[in-house]
Amino acid sequence: MFYLRYNLPNALLDRLELGFEMKAGSGWERVSILIHDRDERVLQDLQEQVALAPKQILPVVGALSTDLEGWPGNHHCRRLTVLETDSMKVKQWASDNRP
């Protein structure tokens, strides 16, 4: 489980995949978000959650890579492949347990 927050600086407005930071041991670390198998449900859910409450912490299931994504200014970050969002699990549970 990883915890993300949305924090897109003006310098990265053209790189939306770099708009998230991951909770790390020493604070927050920018990550490049990849969506597993380009699953539109995951992307849609992330966008909905950010739109509802931009400052919230988003729990996600994913895989963190040691591959680095770069951007101007000699900055780099790791890549996080998001497999599922926590709210997707809640929605699925609610759907499965309807009376």
mmCIF file of N, CA and C in Angstrom:
data_model
loop_
_atom_site.group_PDB
_atom_site.id
_atom_site.type_symbol
_atom_site.label_atom_id
_atom_site.label_comp_id
_atom_site.label_asym_id
_atom_site.label_seq_id
_atom_site.Cartn_x
_atom_site.Cartn_y
_atom_site.Cartn_z
ATOM 1 N N MET A 1 0.855 -1.174 0.000
ATOM 2 C CA MET A 1 0.000 0.000 0.000
ATOM 3 C C MET A 1 0.899 1.235 0.000
ATOM 4 N N PHE A 2 0.573 2.165 -0.854
ATOM 5 C CA PHE A 2 1.282 3.435 -0.941
ATOM 6 C C PHE A 2 0.273 4.551 -0.693
ATOM 7 N N TYR A 3 0.756 5.660 -0.180
ATOM 8 C CA TYR A 3 -0.105 6.809 0.098
ATOM 9 C C TYR A 3 0.350 7.970 -0.769
ATOM 10 N N LEU A 4 -0.576 8.496 -1.564
ATOM 11 C CA LEU A 4 -0.273 9.571 -2.497
ATOM 12 C C LEU A 4 -1.010 10.842 -2.121
ATOM 13 N N ARG A 5 -0.412 11.941 -2.497
ATOM 14 C CA ARG A 5 -1.118 13.224 -2.447
ATOM 15 C C ARG A 5 -0.860 13.920 -3.777
ATOM 16 N N TYR A 6 -1.821 14.701 -4.200
ATOM 17 C CA TYR A 6 -1.707 15.438 -5.456
ATOM 18 C C TYR A 6 -1.018 16.756 -5.167
ATOM 19 N N ASN A 7 0.052 17.039 -5.892
ATOM 20 C CA ASN A 7 0.806 18.270 -5.686
ATOM 21 C C ASN A 7 1.552 18.593 -6.981
ATOM 22 N N LEU A 8 0.830 19.129 -7.957
ATOM 23 C CA LEU A 8 1.415 19.426 -9.265
ATOM 24 C C LEU A 8 1.922 20.864 -9.291
ATOM 25 N N PRO A 9 3.240 21.052 -9.324
ATOM 26 C CA PRO A 9 3.775 22.414 -9.393
ATOM 27 C C PRO A 9 3.584 22.999 -10.796
ATOM 28 N N ASN A 10 3.567 24.313 -10.881
ATOM 29 C CA ASN A 10 3.373 24.993 -12.162
ATOM 30 C C ASN A 10 4.394 24.568 -13.208
ATOM 31 N N ALA A 11 5.609 24.275 -12.780
ATOM 32 C CA ALA A 11 6.667 23.892 -13.718
ATOM 33 C C ALA A 11 6.387 22.556 -14.404
ATOM 34 N N LEU A 12 5.456 21.772 -13.865
ATOM 35 C CA LEU A 12 5.169 20.446 -14.426
ATOM 36 C C LEU A 12 3.747 20.328 -14.973
ATOM 37 N N LEU A 13 3.102 21.447 -15.273
ATOM 38 C CA LEU A 13 1.714 21.407 -15.742
ATOM 39 C C LEU A 13 1.539 20.570 -17.005
ATOM 40 N N ASP A 14 2.598 20.435 -17.794
ATOM 41 C CA ASP A 14 2.516 19.628 -19.010
ATOM 42 C C ASP A 14 2.885 18.165 -18.770
ATOM 43 N N ARG A 15 3.149 17.806 -17.510
ATOM 44 C CA ARG A 15 3.542 16.431 -17.158
ATOM 45 C C ARG A 15 2.653 15.934 -16.020
ATOM 46 N N LEU A 16 1.391 15.688 -16.301
ATOM 47 C CA LEU A 16 0.426 15.307 -15.264
ATOM 48 C C LEU A 16 0.809 14.034 -14.526
ATOM 49 N N GLU A 17 1.560 13.141 -15.178
ATOM 50 C CA GLU A 17 1.991 11.907 -14.507
ATOM 51 C C GLU A 17 2.937 12.194 -13.346
ATOM 52 N N LEU A 18 3.485 13.416 -13.296
ATOM 53 C CA LEU A 18 4.378 13.817 -12.205
ATOM 54 C C LEU A 18 3.652 14.637 -11.144
ATOM 55 N N GLY A 19 2.340 14.631 -11.163
ATOM 56 C CA GLY A 19 1.553 15.450 -10.251
ATOM 57 C C GLY A 19 1.347 14.866 -8.867
ATOM 58 N N PHE A 20 1.903 13.684 -8.598
ATOM 59 C CA PHE A 20 1.690 13.035 -7.308
ATOM 60 C C PHE A 20 2.985 12.859 -6.535
ATOM 61 N N GLU A 21 2.842 12.901 -5.217
ATOM 62 C CA GLU A 21 3.945 12.594 -4.309
ATOM 63 C C GLU A 21 3.530 11.408 -3.452
ATOM 64 N N MET A 22 4.506 10.585 -3.108
ATOM 65 C CA MET A 22 4.281 9.382 -2.312
ATOM 66 C C MET A 22 4.856 9.599 -0.920
ATOM 67 N N LYS A 23 4.132 9.141 0.092
ATOM 68 C CA LYS A 23 4.627 9.210 1.469
ATOM 69 C C LYS A 23 5.839 8.296 1.571
ATOM 70 N N ALA A 24 6.953 8.869 1.996
ATOM 71 C CA ALA A 24 8.202 8.117 2.148
ATOM 72 C C ALA A 24 8.694 8.291 3.578
ATOM 73 N N GLY A 25 9.666 7.511 3.960
ATOM 74 C CA GLY A 25 10.176 7.559 5.328
ATOM 75 C C GLY A 25 10.616 8.939 5.773
ATOM 76 N N SER A 26 11.167 9.717 4.864
ATOM 77 C CA SER A 26 11.689 11.030 5.233
ATOM 78 C C SER A 26 10.776 12.179 4.814
ATOM 79 N N GLY A 27 9.553 11.894 4.461
ATOM 80 C CA GLY A 27 8.627 12.943 4.035
ATOM 81 C C GLY A 27 7.881 12.523 2.788
ATOM 82 N N TRP A 28 7.790 13.412 1.805
ATOM 83 C CA TRP A 28 7.075 13.143 0.563
ATOM 84 C C TRP A 28 8.061 13.121 -0.589
ATOM 85 N N GLU A 29 7.869 12.172 -1.486
ATOM 86 C CA GLU A 29 8.760 11.985 -2.630
ATOM 87 C C GLU A 29 7.925 12.020 -3.907
ATOM 88 N N ARG A 30 8.329 12.855 -4.857
ATOM 89 C CA ARG A 30 7.614 12.910 -6.130
ATOM 90 C C ARG A 30 7.785 11.577 -6.853
ATOM 91 N N VAL A 31 6.706 11.082 -7.451
ATOM 92 C CA VAL A 31 6.759 9.848 -8.237
ATOM 93 C C VAL A 31 6.078 10.084 -9.581
ATOM 94 N N SER A 32 6.508 9.338 -10.556
ATOM 95 C CA SER A 32 5.858 9.335 -11.859
ATOM 96 C C SER A 32 4.821 8.219 -11.837
ATOM 97 N N ILE A 33 3.568 8.566 -12.083
ATOM 98 C CA ILE A 33 2.476 7.601 -12.003
ATOM 99 C C ILE A 33 2.285 6.909 -13.352
ATOM 100 N N LEU A 34 2.303 5.595 -13.305
ATOM 101 C CA LEU A 34 1.951 4.769 -14.456
ATOM 102 C C LEU A 34 0.704 3.981 -14.065
ATOM 103 N N ILE A 35 -0.169 3.746 -15.009
ATOM 104 C CA ILE A 35 -1.386 2.982 -14.744
ATOM 105 C C ILE A 35 -1.201 1.587 -15.331
ATOM 106 N N HIS A 36 -1.352 0.568 -14.488
ATOM 107 C CA HIS A 36 -1.164 -0.821 -14.905
ATOM 108 C C HIS A 36 -2.075 -1.165 -16.075
ATOM 109 N N ASP A 37 -1.486 -1.655 -17.148
ATOM 110 C CA ASP A 37 -2.229 -2.057 -18.353
ATOM 111 C C ASP A 37 -3.156 -0.957 -18.863
ATOM 112 N N ARG A 38 -2.795 0.281 -18.575
ATOM 113 C CA ARG A 38 -3.605 1.438 -19.007
ATOM 114 C C ARG A 38 -5.077 1.275 -18.611
ATOM 115 N N ASP A 39 -5.295 0.767 -17.410
ATOM 116 C CA ASP A 39 -6.643 0.510 -16.901
ATOM 117 C C ASP A 39 -7.357 1.841 -16.665
ATOM 118 N N GLU A 40 -8.309 2.138 -17.514
ATOM 119 C CA GLU A 40 -9.020 3.416 -17.444
ATOM 120 C C GLU A 40 -9.767 3.598 -16.128
ATOM 121 N N ARG A 41 -10.202 2.492 -15.489
ATOM 122 C CA ARG A 41 -10.916 2.613 -14.211
ATOM 123 C C ARG A 41 -10.005 3.209 -13.145
ATOM 124 N N VAL A 42 -8.742 2.803 -13.144
ATOM 125 C CA VAL A 42 -7.791 3.316 -12.158
ATOM 126 C C VAL A 42 -7.561 4.802 -12.394
ATOM 127 N N LEU A 43 -7.303 5.167 -13.628
ATOM 128 C CA LEU A 43 -7.067 6.570 -13.957
ATOM 129 C C LEU A 43 -8.290 7.418 -13.631
ATOM 130 N N GLN A 44 -9.469 6.941 -14.000
ATOM 131 C CA GLN A 44 -10.702 7.676 -13.725
ATOM 132 C C GLN A 44 -10.904 7.849 -12.221
ATOM 133 N N ASP A 45 -10.642 6.798 -11.450
ATOM 134 C CA ASP A 45 -10.836 6.887 -10.008
ATOM 135 C C ASP A 45 -9.855 7.878 -9.383
ATOM 136 N N LEU A 46 -8.599 7.863 -9.809
ATOM 137 C CA LEU A 46 -7.633 8.840 -9.294
ATOM 138 C C LEU A 46 -8.094 10.263 -9.603
ATOM 139 N N GLN A 47 -8.539 10.492 -10.833
ATOM 140 C CA GLN A 47 -8.998 11.824 -11.222
ATOM 141 C C GLN A 47 -10.219 12.254 -10.413
ATOM 142 N N GLU A 48 -11.155 11.329 -10.179
ATOM 143 C CA GLU A 48 -12.346 11.646 -9.382
ATOM 144 C C GLU A 48 -11.963 12.005 -7.954
ATOM 145 N N GLN A 49 -11.071 11.239 -7.363
ATOM 146 C CA GLN A 49 -10.670 11.483 -5.981
ATOM 147 C C GLN A 49 -9.995 12.844 -5.839
ATOM 148 N N VAL A 50 -9.125 13.188 -6.777
ATOM 149 C CA VAL A 50 -8.441 14.483 -6.733
ATOM 150 C C VAL A 50 -9.445 15.619 -6.928
ATOM 151 N N ALA A 51 -10.401 15.429 -7.833
ATOM 152 C CA ALA A 51 -11.406 16.464 -8.080
ATOM 153 C C ALA A 51 -12.281 16.695 -6.850
ATOM 154 N N LEU A 52 -12.616 15.621 -6.128
ATOM 155 C CA LEU A 52 -13.463 15.740 -4.939
ATOM 156 C C LEU A 52 -12.753 16.442 -3.792
ATOM 157 N N ALA A 53 -11.504 16.124 -3.595
ATOM 158 C CA ALA A 53 -10.741 16.695 -2.473
ATOM 159 C C ALA A 53 -9.259 16.697 -2.836
ATOM 160 N N PRO A 54 -8.791 17.776 -3.454
ATOM 161 C CA PRO A 54 -7.417 17.816 -3.957
ATOM 162 C C PRO A 54 -6.331 17.599 -2.902
ATOM 163 N N LYS A 55 -6.602 17.889 -1.659
ATOM 164 C CA LYS A 55 -5.566 17.787 -0.620
ATOM 165 C C LYS A 55 -5.590 16.468 0.150
ATOM 166 N N GLN A 56 -6.478 15.553 -0.208
ATOM 167 C CA GLN A 56 -6.584 14.304 0.541
ATOM 168 C C GLN A 56 -5.413 13.364 0.250
ATOM 169 N N ILE A 57 -5.216 12.417 1.144
ATOM 170 C CA ILE A 57 -4.222 11.363 0.976
ATOM 171 C C ILE A 57 -4.933 10.167 0.340
ATOM 172 N N LEU A 58 -4.380 9.654 -0.752
ATOM 173 C CA LEU A 58 -5.005 8.574 -1.509
ATOM 174 C C LEU A 58 -4.242 7.270 -1.329
ATOM 175 N N PRO A 59 -4.829 6.273 -0.664
ATOM 176 C CA PRO A 59 -4.176 4.965 -0.569
ATOM 177 C C PRO A 59 -4.325 4.218 -1.903
ATOM 178 N N VAL A 60 -3.226 3.663 -2.387
ATOM 179 C CA VAL A 60 -3.255 2.886 -3.627
ATOM 180 C C VAL A 60 -2.422 1.623 -3.464
ATOM 181 N N VAL A 61 -2.750 0.627 -4.255
ATOM 182 C CA VAL A 61 -1.945 -0.587 -4.352
ATOM 183 C C VAL A 61 -1.120 -0.437 -5.619
ATOM 184 N N GLY A 62 0.175 -0.690 -5.510
ATOM 185 C CA GLY A 62 1.014 -0.517 -6.682
ATOM 186 C C GLY A 62 2.371 -1.160 -6.539
ATOM 187 N N ALA A 63 3.199 -0.918 -7.529
ATOM 188 C CA ALA A 63 4.562 -1.448 -7.556
ATOM 189 C C ALA A 63 5.517 -0.298 -7.838
ATOM 190 N N LEU A 64 6.474 -0.103 -6.941
ATOM 191 C CA LEU A 64 7.446 0.977 -7.073
ATOM 192 C C LEU A 64 8.675 0.457 -7.803
ATOM 193 N N SER A 65 9.078 1.172 -8.820
ATOM 194 C CA SER A 65 10.217 0.775 -9.641
ATOM 195 C C SER A 65 11.449 1.591 -9.267
ATOM 196 N N THR A 66 12.602 1.049 -9.563
ATOM 197 C CA THR A 66 13.843 1.810 -9.379
ATOM 198 C C THR A 66 14.175 2.599 -10.639
ATOM 199 N N ASP A 67 13.401 2.383 -11.726
ATOM 200 C CA ASP A 67 13.584 3.172 -12.945
ATOM 201 C C ASP A 67 13.277 4.629 -12.634
ATOM 202 N N LEU A 68 14.050 5.526 -13.234
ATOM 203 C CA LEU A 68 13.872 6.948 -12.957
ATOM 204 C C LEU A 68 13.241 7.667 -14.135
ATOM 205 N N GLU A 69 12.382 8.603 -13.817
ATOM 206 C CA GLU A 69 11.755 9.497 -14.789
ATOM 207 C C GLU A 69 12.395 10.860 -14.590
ATOM 208 N N GLY A 70 12.854 11.479 -15.659
ATOM 209 C CA GLY A 70 13.507 12.780 -15.540
ATOM 210 C C GLY A 70 12.659 13.903 -16.092
ATOM 211 N N TRP A 71 12.970 15.109 -15.654
ATOM 212 C CA TRP A 71 12.343 16.308 -16.204
ATOM 213 C C TRP A 71 13.351 17.434 -16.113
ATOM 214 N N PRO A 72 13.143 18.534 -16.855
ATOM 215 C CA PRO A 72 14.135 19.612 -16.925
ATOM 216 C C PRO A 72 14.596 20.099 -15.551
ATOM 217 N N GLY A 73 15.836 20.487 -15.501
ATOM 218 C CA GLY A 73 16.427 20.959 -14.256
ATOM 219 C C GLY A 73 17.197 19.853 -13.559
ATOM 220 N N ASN A 74 17.461 18.768 -14.290
ATOM 221 C CA ASN A 74 18.204 17.626 -13.751
ATOM 222 C C ASN A 74 17.497 16.987 -12.554
ATOM 223 N N HIS A 75 16.168 16.937 -12.592
ATOM 224 C CA HIS A 75 15.378 16.299 -11.542
ATOM 225 C C HIS A 75 15.001 14.891 -11.986
ATOM 226 N N HIS A 76 14.866 14.000 -11.023
ATOM 227 C CA HIS A 76 14.481 12.620 -11.309
ATOM 228 C C HIS A 76 13.570 12.108 -10.201
ATOM 229 N N CYS A 77 12.727 11.149 -10.547
ATOM 230 C CA CYS A 77 11.901 10.489 -9.539
ATOM 231 C C CYS A 77 11.671 9.041 -9.959
ATOM 232 N N ARG A 78 11.260 8.233 -9.001
ATOM 233 C CA ARG A 78 10.948 6.833 -9.293
ATOM 234 C C ARG A 78 9.559 6.726 -9.913
ATOM 235 N N ARG A 79 9.289 5.578 -10.517
ATOM 236 C CA ARG A 79 7.987 5.327 -11.139
ATOM 237 C C ARG A 79 7.154 4.420 -10.242
ATOM 238 N N LEU A 80 5.894 4.779 -10.082
ATOM 239 C CA LEU A 80 4.947 3.975 -9.318
ATOM 240 C C LEU A 80 3.832 3.519 -10.259
ATOM 241 N N THR A 81 3.740 2.218 -10.456
ATOM 242 C CA THR A 81 2.659 1.663 -11.269
ATOM 243 C C THR A 81 1.475 1.396 -10.352
ATOM 244 N N VAL A 82 0.385 2.105 -10.579
ATOM 245 C CA VAL A 82 -0.813 1.962 -9.750
ATOM 246 C C VAL A 82 -1.659 0.824 -10.312
ATOM 247 N N LEU A 83 -1.922 -0.156 -9.452
ATOM 248 C CA LEU A 83 -2.727 -1.314 -9.835
ATOM 249 C C LEU A 83 -4.190 -1.120 -9.468
ATOM 250 N N GLU A 84 -4.417 -0.471 -8.324
ATOM 251 C CA GLU A 84 -5.781 -0.316 -7.812
ATOM 252 C C GLU A 84 -5.779 0.792 -6.768
ATOM 253 N N THR A 85 -6.879 1.550 -6.729
ATOM 254 C CA THR A 85 -7.020 2.555 -5.684
ATOM 255 C C THR A 85 -7.833 1.969 -4.542
ATOM 256 N N ASP A 86 -7.646 2.503 -3.358
ATOM 257 C CA ASP A 86 -8.374 2.009 -2.193
ATOM 258 C C ASP A 86 -9.875 2.218 -2.367
ATOM 259 N N SER A 87 -10.274 3.340 -2.953
ATOM 260 C CA SER A 87 -11.707 3.594 -3.126
ATOM 261 C C SER A 87 -12.322 2.626 -4.134
ATOM 262 N N MET A 88 -11.530 2.099 -5.072
ATOM 263 C CA MET A 88 -12.050 1.080 -5.987
ATOM 264 C C MET A 88 -12.427 -0.173 -5.214
ATOM 265 N N LYS A 89 -11.629 -0.529 -4.203
ATOM 266 C CA LYS A 89 -11.934 -1.698 -3.373
ATOM 267 C C LYS A 89 -13.242 -1.483 -2.616
ATOM 268 N N VAL A 90 -13.414 -0.281 -2.067
ATOM 269 C CA VAL A 90 -14.633 0.033 -1.312
ATOM 270 C C VAL A 90 -15.848 -0.042 -2.232
ATOM 271 N N LYS A 91 -15.741 0.534 -3.428
ATOM 272 C CA LYS A 91 -16.852 0.496 -4.383
ATOM 273 C C LYS A 91 -17.185 -0.942 -4.769
ATOM 274 N N GLN A 92 -16.162 -1.769 -4.982
ATOM 275 C CA GLN A 92 -16.396 -3.168 -5.350
ATOM 276 C C GLN A 92 -17.069 -3.914 -4.204
ATOM 277 N N TRP A 93 -16.605 -3.676 -2.964
ATOM 278 C CA TRP A 93 -17.205 -4.332 -1.797
ATOM 279 C C TRP A 93 -18.680 -3.948 -1.687
ATOM 280 N N ALA A 94 -18.976 -2.646 -1.849
ATOM 281 C CA ALA A 94 -20.361 -2.180 -1.759
ATOM 282 C C ALA A 94 -21.222 -2.822 -2.847
ATOM 283 N N SER A 95 -20.671 -2.941 -4.031
ATOM 284 C CA SER A 95 -21.402 -3.562 -5.131
ATOM 285 C C SER A 95 -21.655 -5.046 -4.862
ATOM 286 N N ASP A 96 -20.660 -5.732 -4.334
ATOM 287 C CA ASP A 96 -20.780 -7.166 -4.043
ATOM 288 C C ASP A 96 -21.719 -7.462 -2.881
ATOM 289 N N ASN A 97 -21.913 -6.493 -1.991
ATOM 290 C CA ASN A 97 -22.689 -6.730 -0.770
ATOM 291 C C ASN A 97 -24.008 -5.971 -0.733
ATOM 292 N N ARG A 98 -24.545 -5.643 -1.888
ATOM 293 C CA ARG A 98 -25.859 -4.996 -1.941
ATOM 294 C C ARG A 98 -26.925 -5.981 -1.509
ATOM 295 N N PRO A 99 -27.913 -5.495 -0.739
ATOM 296 C CA PRO A 99 -29.004 -6.400 -0.315
ATOM 297 C C PRO A 99 -29.879 -6.808 -1.475
#
